[in-house]
Amino acid sequence: MDPHKPLIPVQYAHTLPAVATFPLYDRSNLGCGIAHIGVGNFHRAHQALYLHEYLQTHPHDWMVHGVGLLDSDVDLFTAMTSQDCLYTLTERSGTQDTLKVIGSIKRLSLAPAGSEGVIRLLASADIKIVSLTITEKGYYYTASSDLDADNPVIRADLAGEGAPRSAFGYLYAAAAKRMAEGGPAFTVMSCDNLPGNGHMTRRLLLQFAEMKDPAVARWIGDNVAFPNSMVDRITPAVTDKTTAFVRDTFGVDDRCPVVSEAYLQWVLEDNFAAGRPALEEVGVQVTSDVEPYEKLKVRLLNGSHSALSYPAYLMGYREVDAAMRDPAIRAYVQQYMDVDITPTVPPVPGIDLAAYKQTLVERFSNPAISDQVQRLAMDGSAKARNAWVPPLEHQLATGGSIRWLAFALAAWYRYLYGTDEAGDPIEIADPLRDELVARARSAPDDPTALLSMREIFGERPAADGRLAAAVKESLDAIRGTGTRQALERLLRQ
């Protein structure tokens, strides 16, 4: 048997009774109206699913041409291409597993292997929407929400040194080509966890373009729409266990499966330059104001994820659901949300805040997902800037509680030492890794070495003595007695 050939090719999965949904649309006859940059697990479990459901009843030219900017995208793209870009999505509620075969992605292109082809794709009149899931670190912005022109990747793209490396390099090149050829307007749709992600993407791309060619910047300002959006679905990393689970449970040998929780949400601003699929017909909440939903989700879900990840890792937990079964961590997450974060969240239409927070606790505790603590701890500098800094600024300005945020910061600083409490090494993945680790190791008892990084914390938190004292108190407790004892003492106070 050929070890590289799927035992049961996923394209035949519709013959299996366990499959809940399989493409009913003729994929060969539908065109791609969307180019998506950043085809990872989240996109495949979220936007691609919504588009798949839409195409089931609206077989129009809204399929996806996926683009990978990184060399690390090769393995996934190779696996997906071997299956005609079909893949399985397993939704796990904790009581039921549902297998879906998703067909909305039609083609894939690797930018490092063919940058000119990617630029032609993005500039094509067929592409009405360019969507993004490139994570916070892919936007290269400073604490003042400006483009980080000193970043080596952005600096190289601005200088035109070879093929583009950033999403902004490719978006600029596509806009310049459309302008030069009299091409049509298009939409750039960010689906990342950024404050006002549409506004932010517009600001950063315009700054990039202004440095390259002001005429292109003007064309972008006049012709490109940037809707805000909020996306939500917990999607853990795929491992060999994922592949084995899909094969053993459903009899499908998928080379590129993805698993997610059952919960799913997308709130999208109705601001498009060249049309869009009617996604409200498949459950997307289309609105004129995304901001309240975005603050709710980023501050409560993403912020709580980060806040629990560092103490949980130091306490020896590697799976989120296992950590949430620890009464101390569960109580900490609840206090973090209720005391420090809830006062910073504006009213959200149609949302019962207490019920929403209870749902988050249940989602974090889902044993069927068993998300990785280390995944939540990744890219802390980018995540803290979005999920922790705005609540900190609010609470410091109003005199509100920061004790639970301070504990999270102290645990993060201790995590940055690079070893856990058993002395085992921690693999720290962060765009600012070298500087963060250097600061933590050179001043292990002084958290101002972290808080003074204005590229993360901005001006107010970095200079606030109350915050520095609160983080120092928690850090001293963690260093002196260990994370568990420090957390349990905090909960008793």
PDB file of C-alpha atoms in Angstrom, residues 18 38 252 308 315 332 336 339 353 394 466:
ATOM      1  CA  ALA A  18     -21.023   9.661   9.465  1.00  0.00           C
ATOM      2  CA  GLY A  38      -3.316  32.846   5.932  1.00  0.00           C
ATOM      3  CA  VAL A 252     -11.707   8.879   6.913  1.00  0.00           C
ATOM      4  CA  LEU A 308      -4.874  31.490  32.453  1.00  0.00           C
ATOM      5  CA  MET A 315       1.730  24.884  37.543  1.00  0.00           C
ATOM      6  CA  TYR A 332      -8.940  32.861  39.037  1.00  0.00           C
ATOM      7  CA  TYR A 336     -10.271  37.972  36.247  1.00  0.00           C
ATOM      8  CA  VAL A 339     -13.600  42.048  38.648  1.00  0.00           C
ATOM      9  CA  LEU A 353     -22.949  39.298  29.968  1.00  0.00           C
ATOM     10  CA  HIS A 394      -9.403  51.810  31.668  1.00  0.00           C
ATOM     11  CA  ARG A 466       0.328  51.282  40.980  1.00  0.00           C
TER      12      ARG A 466
END
